[in-house]
PDB file of C-alpha atoms in Angstrom:
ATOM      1  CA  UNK A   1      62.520 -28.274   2.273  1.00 56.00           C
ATOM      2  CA  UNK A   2      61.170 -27.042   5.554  1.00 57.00           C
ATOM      3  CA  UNK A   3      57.610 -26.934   3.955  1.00 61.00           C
ATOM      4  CA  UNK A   4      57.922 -30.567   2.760  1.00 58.00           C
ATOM      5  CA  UNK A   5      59.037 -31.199   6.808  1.00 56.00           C
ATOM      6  CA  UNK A   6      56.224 -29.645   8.089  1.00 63.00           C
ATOM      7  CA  UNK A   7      53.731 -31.275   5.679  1.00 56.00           C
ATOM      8  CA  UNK A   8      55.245 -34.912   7.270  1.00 56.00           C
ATOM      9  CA  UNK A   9      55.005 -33.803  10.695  1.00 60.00           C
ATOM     10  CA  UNK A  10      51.848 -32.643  10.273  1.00 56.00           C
ATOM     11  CA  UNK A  11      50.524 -35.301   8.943  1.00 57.00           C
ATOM     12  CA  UNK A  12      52.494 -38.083  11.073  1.00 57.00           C
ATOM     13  CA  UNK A  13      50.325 -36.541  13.562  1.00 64.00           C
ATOM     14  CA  UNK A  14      46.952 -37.012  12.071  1.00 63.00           C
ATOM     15  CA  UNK A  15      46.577 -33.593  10.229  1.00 63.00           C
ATOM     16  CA  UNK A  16      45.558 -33.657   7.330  1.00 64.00           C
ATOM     17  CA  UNK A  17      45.803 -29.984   4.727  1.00 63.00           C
ATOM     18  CA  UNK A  18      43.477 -31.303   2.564  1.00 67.00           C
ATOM     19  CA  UNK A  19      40.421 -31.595   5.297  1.00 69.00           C
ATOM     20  CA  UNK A  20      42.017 -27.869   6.705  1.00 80.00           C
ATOM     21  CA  UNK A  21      40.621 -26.520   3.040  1.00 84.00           C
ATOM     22  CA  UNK A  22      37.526 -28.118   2.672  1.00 83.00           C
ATOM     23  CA  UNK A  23      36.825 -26.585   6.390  1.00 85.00           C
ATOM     24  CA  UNK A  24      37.765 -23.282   5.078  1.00 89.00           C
ATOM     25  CA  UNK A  25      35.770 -23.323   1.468  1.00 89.00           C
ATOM     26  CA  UNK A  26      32.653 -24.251   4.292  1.00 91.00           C
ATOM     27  CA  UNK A  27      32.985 -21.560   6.138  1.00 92.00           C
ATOM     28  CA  UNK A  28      33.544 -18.784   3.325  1.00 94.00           C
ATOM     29  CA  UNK A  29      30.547 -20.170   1.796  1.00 96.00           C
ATOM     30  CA  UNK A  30      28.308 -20.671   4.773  1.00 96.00           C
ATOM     31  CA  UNK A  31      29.956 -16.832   5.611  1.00 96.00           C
ATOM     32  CA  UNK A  32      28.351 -15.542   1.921  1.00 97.00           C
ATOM     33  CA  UNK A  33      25.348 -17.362   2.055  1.00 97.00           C
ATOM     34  CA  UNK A  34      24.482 -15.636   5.575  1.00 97.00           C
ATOM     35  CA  UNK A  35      25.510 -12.566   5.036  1.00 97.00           C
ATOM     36  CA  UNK A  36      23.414 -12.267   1.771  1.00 97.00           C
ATOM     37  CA  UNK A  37      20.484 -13.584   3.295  1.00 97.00           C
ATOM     38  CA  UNK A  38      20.365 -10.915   5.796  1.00 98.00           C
ATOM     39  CA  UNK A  39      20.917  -8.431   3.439  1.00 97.00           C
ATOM     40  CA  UNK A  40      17.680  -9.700   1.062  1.00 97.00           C
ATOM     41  CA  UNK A  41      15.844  -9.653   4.405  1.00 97.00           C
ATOM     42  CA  UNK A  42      16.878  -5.729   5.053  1.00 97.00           C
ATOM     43  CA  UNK A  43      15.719  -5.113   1.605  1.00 96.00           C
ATOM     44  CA  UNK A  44      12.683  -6.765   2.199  1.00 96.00           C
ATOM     45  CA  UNK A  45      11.800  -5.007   5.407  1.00 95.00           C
ATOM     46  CA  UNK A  46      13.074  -1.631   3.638  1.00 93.00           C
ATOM     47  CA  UNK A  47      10.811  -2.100   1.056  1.00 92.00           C
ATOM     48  CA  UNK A  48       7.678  -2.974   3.021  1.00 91.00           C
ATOM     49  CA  UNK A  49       7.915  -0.152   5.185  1.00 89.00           C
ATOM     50  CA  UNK A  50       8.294   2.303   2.484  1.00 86.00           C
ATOM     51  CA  UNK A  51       5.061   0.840   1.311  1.00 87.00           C
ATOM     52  CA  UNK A  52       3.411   1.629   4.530  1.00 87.00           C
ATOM     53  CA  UNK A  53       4.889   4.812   4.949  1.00 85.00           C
ATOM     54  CA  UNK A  54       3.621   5.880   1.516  1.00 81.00           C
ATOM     55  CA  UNK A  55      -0.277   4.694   2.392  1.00 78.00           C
ATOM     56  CA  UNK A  56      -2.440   8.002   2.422  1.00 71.00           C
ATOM     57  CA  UNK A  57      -4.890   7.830   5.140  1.00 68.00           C
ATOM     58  CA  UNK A  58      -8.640   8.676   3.701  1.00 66.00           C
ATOM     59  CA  UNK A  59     -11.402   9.962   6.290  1.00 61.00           C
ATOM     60  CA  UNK A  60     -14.363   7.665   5.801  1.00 64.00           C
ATOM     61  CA  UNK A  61     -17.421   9.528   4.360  1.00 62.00           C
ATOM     62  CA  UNK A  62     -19.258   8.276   8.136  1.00 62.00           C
ATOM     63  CA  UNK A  63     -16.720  10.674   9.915  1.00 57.00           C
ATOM     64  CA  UNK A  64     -17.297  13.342   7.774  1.00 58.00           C
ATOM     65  CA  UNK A  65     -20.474  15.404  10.045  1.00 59.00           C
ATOM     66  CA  UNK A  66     -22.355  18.181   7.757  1.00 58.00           C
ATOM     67  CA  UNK A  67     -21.865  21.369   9.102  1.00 57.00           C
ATOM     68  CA  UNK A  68     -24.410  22.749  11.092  1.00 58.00           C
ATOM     69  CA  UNK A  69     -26.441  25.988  11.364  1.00 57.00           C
ATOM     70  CA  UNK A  70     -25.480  28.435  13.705  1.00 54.00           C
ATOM     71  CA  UNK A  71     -28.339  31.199  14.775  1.00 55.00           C
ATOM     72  CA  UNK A  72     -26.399  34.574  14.042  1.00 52.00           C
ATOM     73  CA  UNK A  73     -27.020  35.896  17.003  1.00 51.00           C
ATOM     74  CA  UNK A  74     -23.953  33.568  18.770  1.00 49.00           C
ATOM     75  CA  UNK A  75     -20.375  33.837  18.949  1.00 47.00           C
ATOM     76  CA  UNK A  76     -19.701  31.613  16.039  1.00 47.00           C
ATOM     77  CA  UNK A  77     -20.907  34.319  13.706  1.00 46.00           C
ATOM     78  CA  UNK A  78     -18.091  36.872  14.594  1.00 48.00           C
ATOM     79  CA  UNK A  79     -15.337  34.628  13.803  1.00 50.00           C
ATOM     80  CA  UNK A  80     -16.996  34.027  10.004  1.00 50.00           C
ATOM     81  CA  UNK A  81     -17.258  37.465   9.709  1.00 49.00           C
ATOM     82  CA  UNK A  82     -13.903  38.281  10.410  1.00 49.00           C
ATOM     83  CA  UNK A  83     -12.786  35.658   7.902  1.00 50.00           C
ATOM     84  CA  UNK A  84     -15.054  37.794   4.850  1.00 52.00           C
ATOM     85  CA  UNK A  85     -13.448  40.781   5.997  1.00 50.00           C
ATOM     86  CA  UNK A  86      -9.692  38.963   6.054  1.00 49.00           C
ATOM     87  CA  UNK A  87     -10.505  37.514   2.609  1.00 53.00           C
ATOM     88  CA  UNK A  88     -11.869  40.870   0.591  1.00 53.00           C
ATOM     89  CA  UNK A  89      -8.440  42.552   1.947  1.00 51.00           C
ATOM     90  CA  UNK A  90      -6.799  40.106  -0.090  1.00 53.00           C
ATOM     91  CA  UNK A  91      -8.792  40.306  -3.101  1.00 55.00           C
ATOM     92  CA  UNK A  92      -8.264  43.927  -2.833  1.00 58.00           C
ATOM     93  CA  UNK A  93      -4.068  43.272  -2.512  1.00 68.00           C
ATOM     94  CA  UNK A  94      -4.170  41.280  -5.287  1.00 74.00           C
ATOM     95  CA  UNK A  95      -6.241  43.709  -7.365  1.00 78.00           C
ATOM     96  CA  UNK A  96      -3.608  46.493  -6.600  1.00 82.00           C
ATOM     97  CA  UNK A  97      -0.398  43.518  -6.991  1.00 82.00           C
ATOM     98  CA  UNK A  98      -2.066  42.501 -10.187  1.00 82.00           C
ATOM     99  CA  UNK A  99      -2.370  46.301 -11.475  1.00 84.00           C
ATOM    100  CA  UNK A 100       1.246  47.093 -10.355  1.00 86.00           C
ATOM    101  CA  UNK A 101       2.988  44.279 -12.240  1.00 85.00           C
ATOM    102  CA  UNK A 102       0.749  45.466 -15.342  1.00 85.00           C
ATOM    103  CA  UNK A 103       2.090  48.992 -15.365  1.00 87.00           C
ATOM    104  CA  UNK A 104       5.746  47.491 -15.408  1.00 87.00           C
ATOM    105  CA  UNK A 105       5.339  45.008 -18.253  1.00 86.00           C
ATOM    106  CA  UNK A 106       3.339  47.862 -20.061  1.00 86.00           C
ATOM    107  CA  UNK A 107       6.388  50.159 -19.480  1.00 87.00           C
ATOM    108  CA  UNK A 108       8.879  47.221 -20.185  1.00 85.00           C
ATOM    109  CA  UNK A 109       6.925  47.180 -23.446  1.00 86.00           C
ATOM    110  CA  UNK A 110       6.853  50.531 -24.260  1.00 86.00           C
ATOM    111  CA  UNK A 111      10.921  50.300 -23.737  1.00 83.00           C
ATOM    112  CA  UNK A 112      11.513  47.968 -26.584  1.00 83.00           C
ATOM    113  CA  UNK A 113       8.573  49.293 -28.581  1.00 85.00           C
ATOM    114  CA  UNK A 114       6.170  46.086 -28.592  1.00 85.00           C
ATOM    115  CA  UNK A 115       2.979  46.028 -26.489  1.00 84.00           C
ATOM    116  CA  UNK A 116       2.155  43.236 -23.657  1.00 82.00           C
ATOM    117  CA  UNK A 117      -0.508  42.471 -21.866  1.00 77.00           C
ATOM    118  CA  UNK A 118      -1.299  40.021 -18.985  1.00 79.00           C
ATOM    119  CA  UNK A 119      -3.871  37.006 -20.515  1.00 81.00           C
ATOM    120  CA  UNK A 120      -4.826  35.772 -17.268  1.00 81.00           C
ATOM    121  CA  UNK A 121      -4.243  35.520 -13.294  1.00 78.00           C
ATOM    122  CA  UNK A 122      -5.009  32.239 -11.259  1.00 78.00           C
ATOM    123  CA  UNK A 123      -4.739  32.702  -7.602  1.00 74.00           C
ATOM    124  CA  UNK A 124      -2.183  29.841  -6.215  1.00 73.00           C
ATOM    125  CA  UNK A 125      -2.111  27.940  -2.995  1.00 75.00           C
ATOM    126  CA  UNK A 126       0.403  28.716  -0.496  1.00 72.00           C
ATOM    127  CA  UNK A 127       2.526  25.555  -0.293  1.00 70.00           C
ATOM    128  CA  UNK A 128       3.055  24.457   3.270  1.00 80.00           C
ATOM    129  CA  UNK A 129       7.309  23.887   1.964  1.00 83.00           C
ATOM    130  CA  UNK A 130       8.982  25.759  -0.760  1.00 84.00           C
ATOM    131  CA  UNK A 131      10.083  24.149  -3.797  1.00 86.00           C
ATOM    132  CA  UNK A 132      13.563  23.232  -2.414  1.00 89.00           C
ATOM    133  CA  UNK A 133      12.448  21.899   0.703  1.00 89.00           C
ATOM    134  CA  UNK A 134      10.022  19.256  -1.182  1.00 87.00           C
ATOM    135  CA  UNK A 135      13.109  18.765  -3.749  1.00 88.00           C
ATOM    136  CA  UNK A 136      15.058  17.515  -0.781  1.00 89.00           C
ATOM    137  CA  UNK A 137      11.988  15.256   0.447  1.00 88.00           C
ATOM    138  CA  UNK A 138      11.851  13.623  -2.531  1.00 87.00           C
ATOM    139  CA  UNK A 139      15.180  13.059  -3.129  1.00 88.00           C
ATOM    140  CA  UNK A 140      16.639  11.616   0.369  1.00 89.00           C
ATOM    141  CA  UNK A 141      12.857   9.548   0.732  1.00 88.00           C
ATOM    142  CA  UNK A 142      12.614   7.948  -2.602  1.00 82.00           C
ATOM    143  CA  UNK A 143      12.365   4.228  -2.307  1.00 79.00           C
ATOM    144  CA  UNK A 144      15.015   1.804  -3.589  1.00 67.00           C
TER     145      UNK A 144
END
C-alpha cells in the first residue's frame, strides 16, 4: 500500500518509473559498450608492442667493415696472441676433462661388467643465462 502511494505521488508530480528504467538500461549499456572498447584497444596496443619488441635488429652488410691487416710489429698483435695462448689452455682442459670422465664411465662399466665408451664430444657455447633463467623469460614474456 505505501508502494502503490508512492507510485501516485510520484507520478502526480511528473515522474514517471518507466522513463527512470529506460535511463538506467542506457547507461548500463553505454557503461559495457565503453568499458569493452577500451579493453579491445589495450589488447590492441598489447599486441602491437609485443610485435615490436620481438623485431630482431640485423646489421646491414654496408656496416659490416672487413677487418684489416695489422703489421706484427704493433700492439694489436700481443692481444691476438694472448687469445691463442688462452684458447690452447682450453683445448688442453678439455683434453684432460674429456679423459677424466672416460676413466669413470670405463670403471662404471667395469662395475656392472659391460664396456662403454664415449662416441663423440662437441664443444658447447656458454649460454649468456642458464636454462632456468630463459625458462622464466619465456614464460612471464610470451604474448597473449
Amino acid at each position: 500500500m505505501v508502494n502503490a502511494l508512492r507510485l501516485l505521488t510520484a507520478e502526480a508530480e511528473g515522474y514517471i518509473p518507466s522513463e527512470n528504467i529506460n535511463l538506467m538500461w542506457s547507461t548500463v549499456v553505454t557503461g559495457l559498450v565503453v568499458v569493452f572498447l577500451i579493453l579491445i584497444l589495450l589488447v590492441i596496443i598489447l599486441w602491437g608492442l609485443g610485435k615490436v619488441m620481438n623485431i630482431k635488429i640485423k646489421p646491414k652488410k654496408s656496416d659490416i667493415k672487413p677487418a684489416e691487416p695489422v703489421p706484427a710489429g704493433t700492439a694489436a698483435a700481443a692481444p691476438a696472441a694472448a687469445a691463442e695462448t688462452i684458447e690452447e689452455y682450453d683445448e688442453e682442459d678439455d683434453g684432460e676433462i674429456i679423459a677424466v670422465i672416460a676413466a669413470a664411465i670405463s670403471a662404471y662399466g667395469e662395475a656392472e661388467g659391460k664396456q662403454y665408451r664415449i662416441a663423440s664430444v662437441k664443444k658447447k657455447e656458454k649460454a649468456l643465462r642458464s636454462n632456468w633463467a630463459n625458462a622464466g623469460i619465456a614464460e612471464n614474456t610470451r604474448p597473449f
